[in-house]
């Protein structure tokens, strides 16, 4: 009789604990998803800042190369010696080639930033993430959480979709 009682108590306690763990699983999943989204957000912010810095550096170098190229071309027109002119022409060609490479790298940096969040989406990312975890409707998030009402509703809808797309693509 005691072994039957023990078996019933063990199975009932096991059933109770399984039920309690089942209630905790969605909360644990939500916490894990939030941690992943926050990490992706901080990583995206860091990448956005790095890309902005790289773009600024590339534009500065491009402007610097362009100004040095124009000054070198002015000096070239004043030179009379053919041998000096030939060597200078090769230098101008190498500057033009490096200028083209720099232009391509600037375009690559700008194209890679298309996969990142816009500054407006970054600004509202945390609040939208909290609201999505709470199960609020899109309309409520756009109007009350993000503050896009009336004529700005469509803009808010676009930002919300961008954040959702970012979470789903990276999630």
Short mmCIF file of N, CA and C in Angstrom, two decimals:
data_model
loop_
_atom_site.label_atom_id
_atom_site.label_comp_id
_atom_site.label_asym_id
_atom_site.label_seq_id
_atom_site.Cartn_x
_atom_site.Cartn_y
_atom_site.Cartn_z
N UNK A 1 0.81 -1.19 0.00
CA UNK A 1 0.00 0.00 0.00
C UNK A 1 0.87 1.27 0.00
N UNK A 2 1.96 1.25 0.77
CA UNK A 2 2.84 2.43 0.84
C UNK A 2 3.53 2.69 -0.49
N UNK A 3 3.87 1.66 -1.23
CA UNK A 3 4.51 1.87 -2.53
C UNK A 3 3.53 2.46 -3.53
N UNK A 4 2.26 2.08 -3.46
CA UNK A 4 1.23 2.65 -4.34
C UNK A 4 1.02 4.12 -3.98
N UNK A 5 0.98 4.41 -2.69
CA UNK A 5 0.82 5.80 -2.23
C UNK A 5 2.01 6.64 -2.68
N UNK A 6 3.20 6.09 -2.56
CA UNK A 6 4.41 6.80 -3.00
C UNK A 6 4.36 7.08 -4.50
N UNK A 7 3.94 6.10 -5.28
CA UNK A 7 3.87 6.26 -6.73
C UNK A 7 2.84 7.34 -7.11
N UNK A 8 1.71 7.34 -6.43
CA UNK A 8 0.67 8.36 -6.71
C UNK A 8 1.19 9.74 -6.34
N UNK A 9 1.83 9.88 -5.21
CA UNK A 9 2.39 11.18 -4.79
C UNK A 9 3.48 11.64 -5.75
N UNK A 10 4.33 10.75 -6.19
CA UNK A 10 5.42 11.11 -7.11
C UNK A 10 4.85 11.54 -8.46
N UNK A 11 3.87 10.82 -8.96
CA UNK A 11 3.31 11.19 -10.27
C UNK A 11 2.52 12.48 -10.18
N UNK A 12 1.80 12.71 -9.08
CA UNK A 12 1.03 13.96 -8.95
C UNK A 12 1.96 15.15 -8.79
N UNK A 13 3.03 15.00 -8.03
CA UNK A 13 3.98 16.11 -7.90
C UNK A 13 4.69 16.37 -9.22
N UNK A 14 4.98 15.31 -9.97
CA UNK A 14 5.60 15.47 -11.28
C UNK A 14 4.65 16.19 -12.23
N UNK A 15 3.37 15.85 -12.21
CA UNK A 15 2.37 16.51 -13.05
C UNK A 15 2.23 17.99 -12.67
N UNK A 16 2.22 18.26 -11.37
CA UNK A 16 2.12 19.65 -10.90
C UNK A 16 3.33 20.47 -11.36
N UNK A 17 4.53 19.92 -11.21
CA UNK A 17 5.74 20.65 -11.62
C UNK A 17 5.78 20.85 -13.13
N UNK A 18 5.32 19.87 -13.90
CA UNK A 18 5.27 20.01 -15.36
C UNK A 18 4.32 21.12 -15.75
N UNK A 19 3.19 21.20 -15.09
CA UNK A 19 2.22 22.27 -15.36
C UNK A 19 2.82 23.64 -15.04
N UNK A 20 3.50 23.74 -13.92
CA UNK A 20 4.12 25.03 -13.54
C UNK A 20 5.21 25.43 -14.52
N UNK A 21 6.02 24.47 -14.96
CA UNK A 21 7.06 24.75 -15.94
C UNK A 21 6.45 25.16 -17.28
N UNK A 22 5.34 24.56 -17.64
CA UNK A 22 4.64 24.92 -18.87
C UNK A 22 4.17 26.36 -18.84
N UNK A 23 3.79 26.85 -17.67
CA UNK A 23 3.38 28.26 -17.54
C UNK A 23 4.58 29.20 -17.63
N UNK A 24 5.75 28.74 -17.22
CA UNK A 24 6.94 29.59 -17.24
C UNK A 24 7.61 29.64 -18.61
N UNK A 25 7.41 28.62 -19.43
CA UNK A 25 8.10 28.55 -20.72
C UNK A 25 7.85 29.77 -21.61
N UNK A 26 6.62 30.26 -21.80
CA UNK A 26 6.44 31.45 -22.64
C UNK A 26 7.18 32.68 -22.09
N UNK A 27 7.21 32.81 -20.79
CA UNK A 27 7.92 33.94 -20.19
C UNK A 27 9.43 33.83 -20.43
N UNK A 28 9.94 32.63 -20.30
CA UNK A 28 11.37 32.40 -20.54
C UNK A 28 11.70 32.67 -22.00
N UNK A 29 10.84 32.18 -22.90
CA UNK A 29 11.05 32.43 -24.33
C UNK A 29 11.01 33.92 -24.65
N UNK A 30 10.08 34.66 -24.03
CA UNK A 30 9.99 36.11 -24.26
C UNK A 30 11.25 36.81 -23.75
N UNK A 31 11.75 36.39 -22.62
CA UNK A 31 12.97 37.00 -22.07
C UNK A 31 14.16 36.71 -22.98
N UNK A 32 14.27 35.48 -23.47
CA UNK A 32 15.36 35.14 -24.39
C UNK A 32 15.28 35.94 -25.68
N UNK A 33 14.07 36.06 -26.24
CA UNK A 33 13.89 36.82 -27.48
C UNK A 33 14.23 38.29 -27.26
N UNK A 34 13.84 38.83 -26.11
CA UNK A 34 14.15 40.23 -25.80
C UNK A 34 15.67 40.43 -25.69
N UNK A 35 16.35 39.52 -25.02
CA UNK A 35 17.81 39.64 -24.90
C UNK A 35 18.48 39.59 -26.26
N UNK A 36 18.01 38.70 -27.13
CA UNK A 36 18.56 38.62 -28.48
C UNK A 36 18.29 39.90 -29.26
N UNK A 37 17.07 40.42 -29.14
CA UNK A 37 16.72 41.65 -29.86
C UNK A 37 17.54 42.83 -29.35
N UNK A 38 17.73 42.92 -28.03
CA UNK A 38 18.54 44.01 -27.47
C UNK A 38 19.99 43.90 -27.95
N UNK A 39 20.51 42.69 -28.01
CA UNK A 39 21.87 42.51 -28.50
C UNK A 39 21.97 42.94 -29.97
N UNK A 40 20.99 42.50 -30.78
CA UNK A 40 20.99 42.88 -32.19
C UNK A 40 20.85 44.39 -32.35
N UNK A 41 20.02 44.99 -31.49
CA UNK A 41 19.84 46.44 -31.55
C UNK A 41 21.14 47.16 -31.22
N UNK A 42 21.82 46.74 -30.16
CA UNK A 42 23.07 47.40 -29.80
C UNK A 42 24.13 47.17 -30.87
N UNK A 43 24.14 45.97 -31.44
CA UNK A 43 25.07 45.68 -32.52
C UNK A 43 24.75 46.52 -33.76
N UNK A 44 23.47 46.64 -34.07
CA UNK A 44 23.06 47.46 -35.22
C UNK A 44 23.43 48.93 -34.99
N UNK A 45 23.25 49.41 -33.77
CA UNK A 45 23.62 50.79 -33.46
C UNK A 45 25.12 51.00 -33.63
N UNK A 46 25.90 50.06 -33.12
CA UNK A 46 27.35 50.17 -33.26
C UNK A 46 27.77 50.13 -34.72
N UNK A 47 27.16 49.24 -35.49
CA UNK A 47 27.48 49.15 -36.92
C UNK A 47 27.06 50.42 -37.66
N UNK A 48 25.92 50.97 -37.30
CA UNK A 48 25.45 52.20 -37.93
C UNK A 48 26.45 53.34 -37.67
N UNK A 49 26.91 53.45 -36.42
CA UNK A 49 27.89 54.49 -36.09
C UNK A 49 29.21 54.27 -36.82
N UNK A 50 29.64 53.01 -36.89
CA UNK A 50 30.89 52.70 -37.59
C UNK A 50 30.77 53.00 -39.08
N UNK A 51 29.63 52.65 -39.66
CA UNK A 51 29.44 52.92 -41.09
C UNK A 51 29.37 54.41 -41.36
N UNK A 52 28.74 55.15 -40.46
CA UNK A 52 28.69 56.61 -40.63
C UNK A 52 30.09 57.19 -40.56
N UNK A 53 30.88 56.70 -39.63
CA UNK A 53 32.26 57.17 -39.50
C UNK A 53 33.07 56.81 -40.74
N UNK A 54 32.93 55.58 -41.21
CA UNK A 54 33.65 55.16 -42.40
C UNK A 54 33.23 55.95 -43.63
N UNK A 55 31.95 56.25 -43.74
CA UNK A 55 31.47 57.05 -44.86
C UNK A 55 32.07 58.45 -44.81
N UNK A 56 32.10 59.04 -43.62
CA UNK A 56 32.68 60.37 -43.48
C UNK A 56 34.17 60.37 -43.84
N UNK A 57 34.86 59.35 -43.39
CA UNK A 57 36.30 59.25 -43.72
C UNK A 57 36.49 59.08 -45.22
N UNK A 58 35.68 58.22 -45.82
CA UNK A 58 35.80 57.98 -47.27
C UNK A 58 35.49 59.26 -48.05
N UNK A 59 34.48 60.00 -47.63
CA UNK A 59 34.15 61.24 -48.32
C UNK A 59 35.27 62.27 -48.15
N UNK A 60 35.87 62.32 -46.97
CA UNK A 60 36.98 63.24 -46.75
C UNK A 60 38.15 62.88 -47.66
N UNK A 61 38.48 61.58 -47.69
CA UNK A 61 39.60 61.15 -48.55
C UNK A 61 39.30 61.40 -50.02
N UNK A 62 38.06 61.19 -50.42
CA UNK A 62 37.67 61.44 -51.80
C UNK A 62 37.82 62.92 -52.14
N UNK A 63 37.38 63.79 -51.25
CA UNK A 63 37.51 65.23 -51.47
C UNK A 63 38.99 65.63 -51.49
N UNK A 64 39.76 65.04 -50.58
CA UNK A 64 41.19 65.35 -50.52
C UNK A 64 41.88 64.89 -51.80
N UNK A 65 41.54 63.70 -52.28
CA UNK A 65 42.13 63.19 -53.52
C UNK A 65 41.73 64.05 -54.72
N UNK A 66 40.47 64.47 -54.75
CA UNK A 66 39.99 65.29 -55.86
C UNK A 66 40.71 66.63 -55.90
N UNK A 67 40.89 67.25 -54.72
CA UNK A 67 41.58 68.55 -54.70
C UNK A 67 43.05 68.39 -55.07
N UNK A 68 43.67 67.29 -54.62
CA UNK A 68 45.08 67.09 -54.98
C UNK A 68 45.19 66.75 -56.46
N UNK A 69 44.21 66.06 -57.00
CA UNK A 69 44.22 65.73 -58.42
C UNK A 69 44.10 66.99 -59.27
N UNK A 70 43.22 67.91 -58.88
CA UNK A 70 43.06 69.14 -59.66
C UNK A 70 44.31 70.01 -59.58
N UNK A 71 44.95 70.04 -58.40
CA UNK A 71 46.18 70.85 -58.30
C UNK A 71 47.32 70.21 -59.10
N UNK A 72 47.36 68.87 -59.14
CA UNK A 72 48.39 68.19 -59.92
C UNK A 72 48.16 68.42 -61.41
N UNK A 73 46.93 68.50 -61.85
CA UNK A 73 46.64 68.75 -63.26
C UNK A 73 47.04 70.17 -63.64
N UNK A 74 46.91 71.12 -62.73
CA UNK A 74 47.33 72.49 -63.02
C UNK A 74 48.85 72.56 -63.17
N UNK A 75 49.58 71.83 -62.34
CA UNK A 75 51.03 71.80 -62.44
C UNK A 75 51.45 71.13 -63.74
N UNK A 76 50.70 70.09 -64.14
CA UNK A 76 51.02 69.36 -65.36
C UNK A 76 50.98 70.28 -66.58
N UNK A 77 50.01 71.17 -66.62
CA UNK A 77 49.90 72.05 -67.79
C UNK A 77 51.06 73.04 -67.86
N UNK A 78 51.73 73.31 -66.75
CA UNK A 78 52.84 74.26 -66.74
C UNK A 78 54.18 73.60 -67.07
N UNK A 79 54.22 72.29 -67.03
CA UNK A 79 55.49 71.60 -67.29
C UNK A 79 55.79 71.57 -68.79
N UNK A 80 57.05 71.72 -69.13
CA UNK A 80 57.46 71.71 -70.54
C UNK A 80 58.23 70.45 -70.89
N UNK A 81 58.87 69.86 -69.94
CA UNK A 81 59.72 68.70 -70.18
C UNK A 81 58.86 67.45 -70.39
N UNK A 82 59.07 66.74 -71.52
CA UNK A 82 58.27 65.57 -71.86
C UNK A 82 58.50 64.41 -70.89
N UNK A 83 59.72 64.20 -70.42
CA UNK A 83 59.99 63.08 -69.52
C UNK A 83 59.32 63.30 -68.16
N UNK A 84 59.33 64.53 -67.68
CA UNK A 84 58.66 64.84 -66.42
C UNK A 84 57.16 64.70 -66.60
N UNK A 85 56.68 65.15 -67.76
CA UNK A 85 55.25 65.07 -68.05
C UNK A 85 54.78 63.62 -68.09
N UNK A 86 55.59 62.72 -68.66
CA UNK A 86 55.23 61.31 -68.74
C UNK A 86 55.12 60.69 -67.34
N UNK A 87 56.09 60.97 -66.47
CA UNK A 87 56.06 60.44 -65.10
C UNK A 87 54.88 61.00 -64.31
N UNK A 88 54.60 62.26 -64.53
CA UNK A 88 53.49 62.90 -63.84
C UNK A 88 52.15 62.31 -64.29
N UNK A 89 52.03 62.01 -65.56
CA UNK A 89 50.80 61.44 -66.11
C UNK A 89 50.52 60.08 -65.47
N UNK A 90 51.58 59.30 -65.25
CA UNK A 90 51.40 58.00 -64.59
C UNK A 90 50.89 58.20 -63.16
N UNK A 91 51.42 59.22 -62.48
CA UNK A 91 50.96 59.51 -61.12
C UNK A 91 49.49 59.91 -61.11
N UNK A 92 49.09 60.73 -62.08
CA UNK A 92 47.70 61.16 -62.16
C UNK A 92 46.80 59.95 -62.40
N UNK A 93 47.24 59.02 -63.27
CA UNK A 93 46.45 57.82 -63.52
C UNK A 93 46.29 56.99 -62.25
N UNK A 94 47.36 56.87 -61.46
CA UNK A 94 47.25 56.09 -60.22
C UNK A 94 46.33 56.78 -59.22
N UNK A 95 46.36 58.12 -59.18
CA UNK A 95 45.46 58.85 -58.28
C UNK A 95 44.01 58.65 -58.75
N UNK A 96 43.78 58.69 -60.06
CA UNK A 96 42.42 58.49 -60.57
C UNK A 96 41.93 57.08 -60.25
N UNK A 97 42.81 56.09 -60.39
CA UNK A 97 42.43 54.71 -60.08
C UNK A 97 42.08 54.56 -58.60
N UNK A 98 42.89 55.15 -57.72
CA UNK A 98 42.58 55.05 -56.30
C UNK A 98 41.33 55.83 -55.96
N UNK A 99 41.07 56.92 -56.68
CA UNK A 99 39.84 57.67 -56.47
C UNK A 99 38.62 56.84 -56.87
N UNK A 100 38.72 56.08 -57.96
CA UNK A 100 37.63 55.21 -58.37
C UNK A 100 37.39 54.10 -57.35
N UNK A 101 38.47 53.53 -56.82
CA UNK A 101 38.34 52.49 -55.79
C UNK A 101 37.67 53.05 -54.54
N UNK A 102 38.02 54.28 -54.18
CA UNK A 102 37.44 54.92 -53.02
C UNK A 102 35.95 55.16 -53.24
N UNK A 103 35.57 55.59 -54.44
CA UNK A 103 34.15 55.78 -54.76
C UNK A 103 33.38 54.47 -54.61
N UNK A 104 33.96 53.38 -55.10
CA UNK A 104 33.31 52.07 -55.00
C UNK A 104 33.15 51.66 -53.55
N UNK A 105 34.16 51.92 -52.71
CA UNK A 105 34.06 51.54 -51.31
C UNK A 105 33.01 52.37 -50.59
N UNK A 106 32.88 53.65 -50.95
CA UNK A 106 31.84 54.49 -50.35
C UNK A 106 30.47 53.94 -50.72
N UNK A 107 30.28 53.54 -51.99
CA UNK A 107 29.00 52.98 -52.41
C UNK A 107 28.70 51.68 -51.69
N UNK A 108 29.72 50.86 -51.47
CA UNK A 108 29.54 49.59 -50.76
C UNK A 108 29.09 49.84 -49.33
N UNK A 109 29.73 50.81 -48.65
CA UNK A 109 29.35 51.13 -47.28
C UNK A 109 27.92 51.64 -47.24
N UNK A 110 27.54 52.48 -48.21
CA UNK A 110 26.18 53.01 -48.22
C UNK A 110 25.17 51.92 -48.52
N UNK A 111 25.49 50.99 -49.40
CA UNK A 111 24.57 49.90 -49.71
C UNK A 111 24.42 48.95 -48.53
N UNK A 112 25.49 48.70 -47.78
CA UNK A 112 25.39 47.79 -46.65
C UNK A 112 24.58 48.41 -45.52
N UNK A 113 24.51 49.74 -45.46
CA UNK A 113 23.72 50.37 -44.42
C UNK A 113 22.23 50.26 -44.71
N UNK A 114 21.84 49.83 -45.92
CA UNK A 114 20.43 49.65 -46.25
C UNK A 114 19.82 48.51 -45.44
N UNK A 115 20.62 47.56 -44.97
CA UNK A 115 20.13 46.43 -44.21
C UNK A 115 19.94 46.76 -42.74
N UNK A 116 20.29 47.94 -42.32
CA UNK A 116 20.22 48.33 -40.93
C UNK A 116 18.97 49.15 -40.67
N UNK A 117 18.71 49.41 -39.39
CA UNK A 117 17.55 50.21 -38.99
C UNK A 117 17.80 51.69 -39.26
N UNK A 118 16.73 52.38 -39.57
CA UNK A 118 16.82 53.83 -39.75
C UNK A 118 16.96 54.47 -38.37
N UNK A 119 17.43 55.71 -38.31
CA UNK A 119 17.56 56.38 -37.00
C UNK A 119 16.24 56.47 -36.25
N UNK A 120 15.13 56.67 -36.97
CA UNK A 120 13.83 56.74 -36.33
C UNK A 120 13.44 55.39 -35.73
N UNK A 121 13.75 54.31 -36.44
CA UNK A 121 13.45 52.97 -35.93
C UNK A 121 14.33 52.65 -34.72
N UNK A 122 15.58 53.09 -34.76
CA UNK A 122 16.47 52.87 -33.61
C UNK A 122 15.94 53.60 -32.38
N UNK A 123 15.41 54.80 -32.59
CA UNK A 123 14.89 55.61 -31.49
C UNK A 123 13.71 54.93 -30.81
N UNK A 124 12.85 54.28 -31.58
CA UNK A 124 11.64 53.67 -31.02
C UNK A 124 11.79 52.16 -30.77
N UNK A 125 12.95 51.60 -31.01
CA UNK A 125 13.14 50.15 -30.97
C UNK A 125 12.75 49.55 -29.62
N UNK A 126 13.29 50.08 -28.53
CA UNK A 126 13.05 49.52 -27.19
C UNK A 126 11.57 49.56 -26.83
N UNK A 127 10.91 50.72 -27.05
CA UNK A 127 9.50 50.86 -26.70
C UNK A 127 8.64 49.91 -27.51
N UNK A 128 8.93 49.80 -28.81
CA UNK A 128 8.15 48.91 -29.67
C UNK A 128 8.36 47.46 -29.24
N UNK A 129 9.58 47.11 -28.91
CA UNK A 129 9.87 45.74 -28.47
C UNK A 129 9.08 45.40 -27.21
N UNK A 130 9.06 46.33 -26.25
CA UNK A 130 8.29 46.11 -25.02
C UNK A 130 6.80 45.96 -25.34
N UNK A 131 6.29 46.82 -26.22
CA UNK A 131 4.87 46.78 -26.57
C UNK A 131 4.51 45.48 -27.29
N UNK A 132 5.40 45.02 -28.16
CA UNK A 132 5.15 43.75 -28.86
C UNK A 132 5.15 42.58 -27.88
N UNK A 133 6.04 42.62 -26.91
CA UNK A 133 6.07 41.56 -25.90
C UNK A 133 4.80 41.56 -25.06
N UNK A 134 4.24 42.77 -24.84
CA UNK A 134 3.01 42.88 -24.05
C UNK A 134 1.78 42.49 -24.86
N UNK A 135 1.96 42.29 -26.18
CA UNK A 135 0.85 41.85 -27.02
C UNK A 135 -0.05 42.97 -27.48
N UNK A 136 0.44 44.21 -27.48
CA UNK A 136 -0.39 45.33 -27.92
C UNK A 136 -0.59 45.29 -29.43
N UNK A 137 -1.70 45.85 -29.89
CA UNK A 137 -2.00 45.86 -31.32
C UNK A 137 -1.10 46.87 -32.03
N UNK A 138 -0.95 46.67 -33.35
CA UNK A 138 -0.13 47.58 -34.14
C UNK A 138 -0.64 49.01 -34.04
N UNK A 139 -1.93 49.18 -34.13
CA UNK A 139 -2.52 50.51 -34.08
C UNK A 139 -2.22 51.20 -32.75
N UNK A 140 -2.34 50.45 -31.67
CA UNK A 140 -2.06 51.01 -30.34
C UNK A 140 -0.59 51.39 -30.21
N UNK A 141 0.29 50.53 -30.74
CA UNK A 141 1.74 50.81 -30.68
C UNK A 141 2.05 52.08 -31.46
N UNK A 142 1.48 52.19 -32.66
CA UNK A 142 1.79 53.35 -33.52
C UNK A 142 1.28 54.64 -32.89
N UNK A 143 0.04 54.62 -32.41
CA UNK A 143 -0.57 55.85 -31.89
C UNK A 143 -0.07 56.22 -30.50
N UNK A 144 -0.08 55.27 -29.58
CA UNK A 144 0.18 55.59 -28.17
C UNK A 144 1.62 55.39 -27.74
N UNK A 145 2.28 54.37 -28.25
CA UNK A 145 3.66 54.10 -27.82
C UNK A 145 4.64 54.97 -28.60
N UNK A 146 4.48 54.98 -29.94
CA UNK A 146 5.42 55.73 -30.77
C UNK A 146 4.98 57.19 -30.96
N UNK A 147 3.69 57.47 -30.78
CA UNK A 147 3.19 58.84 -30.87
C UNK A 147 2.93 59.33 -32.29
N UNK A 148 2.73 58.42 -33.23
CA UNK A 148 2.44 58.80 -34.62
C UNK A 148 0.92 58.80 -34.81
N UNK A 149 0.34 59.98 -34.80
CA UNK A 149 -1.11 60.10 -34.94
C UNK A 149 -1.45 60.90 -36.19
N UNK A 150 -2.70 60.76 -36.59
CA UNK A 150 -3.25 61.53 -37.72
C UNK A 150 -2.43 61.34 -38.99
N UNK A 151 -1.88 62.42 -39.53
CA UNK A 151 -1.17 62.36 -40.82
C UNK A 151 0.17 61.64 -40.72
N UNK A 152 0.70 61.42 -39.53
CA UNK A 152 1.98 60.72 -39.37
C UNK A 152 1.79 59.22 -39.12
N UNK A 153 0.53 58.76 -39.11
CA UNK A 153 0.26 57.34 -38.83
C UNK A 153 0.98 56.43 -39.82
N UNK A 154 0.94 56.79 -41.10
CA UNK A 154 1.57 55.95 -42.14
C UNK A 154 3.08 55.85 -41.90
N UNK A 155 3.69 56.96 -41.50
CA UNK A 155 5.13 56.95 -41.20
C UNK A 155 5.41 56.01 -40.02
N UNK A 156 4.56 56.07 -39.00
CA UNK A 156 4.70 55.18 -37.85
C UNK A 156 4.52 53.72 -38.23
N UNK A 157 3.58 53.46 -39.14
CA UNK A 157 3.36 52.09 -39.62
C UNK A 157 4.60 51.57 -40.33
N UNK A 158 5.24 52.43 -41.13
CA UNK A 158 6.46 52.03 -41.84
C UNK A 158 7.60 51.72 -40.85
N UNK A 159 7.73 52.55 -39.82
CA UNK A 159 8.78 52.33 -38.81
C UNK A 159 8.51 51.03 -38.06
N UNK A 160 7.26 50.80 -37.69
CA UNK A 160 6.90 49.56 -36.98
C UNK A 160 7.20 48.34 -37.85
N UNK A 161 6.84 48.40 -39.13
CA UNK A 161 7.12 47.29 -40.04
C UNK A 161 8.62 47.07 -40.20
N UNK A 162 9.39 48.16 -40.22
CA UNK A 162 10.85 48.05 -40.32
C UNK A 162 11.42 47.33 -39.10
N UNK A 163 10.93 47.68 -37.93
CA UNK A 163 11.40 47.04 -36.69
C UNK A 163 11.00 45.57 -36.68
N UNK A 164 9.76 45.28 -37.07
CA UNK A 164 9.31 43.88 -37.11
C UNK A 164 10.14 43.08 -38.10
N UNK A 165 10.41 43.67 -39.26
CA UNK A 165 11.20 42.99 -40.28
C UNK A 165 12.61 42.72 -39.75
N UNK A 166 13.18 43.69 -39.04
CA UNK A 166 14.52 43.54 -38.48
C UNK A 166 14.54 42.39 -37.46
N UNK A 167 13.53 42.34 -36.61
CA UNK A 167 13.48 41.29 -35.58
C UNK A 167 13.27 39.93 -36.23
N UNK A 168 12.38 39.84 -37.22
CA UNK A 168 12.10 38.56 -37.88
C UNK A 168 13.26 38.09 -38.74
N UNK A 169 13.91 39.01 -39.48
CA UNK A 169 15.01 38.60 -40.34
C UNK A 169 16.20 38.14 -39.53
N UNK A 170 16.45 38.81 -38.42
CA UNK A 170 17.60 38.46 -37.62
C UNK A 170 17.26 37.46 -36.53
N UNK A 171 15.99 37.19 -36.32
CA UNK A 171 15.57 36.34 -35.22
C UNK A 171 15.56 34.93 -35.55
#
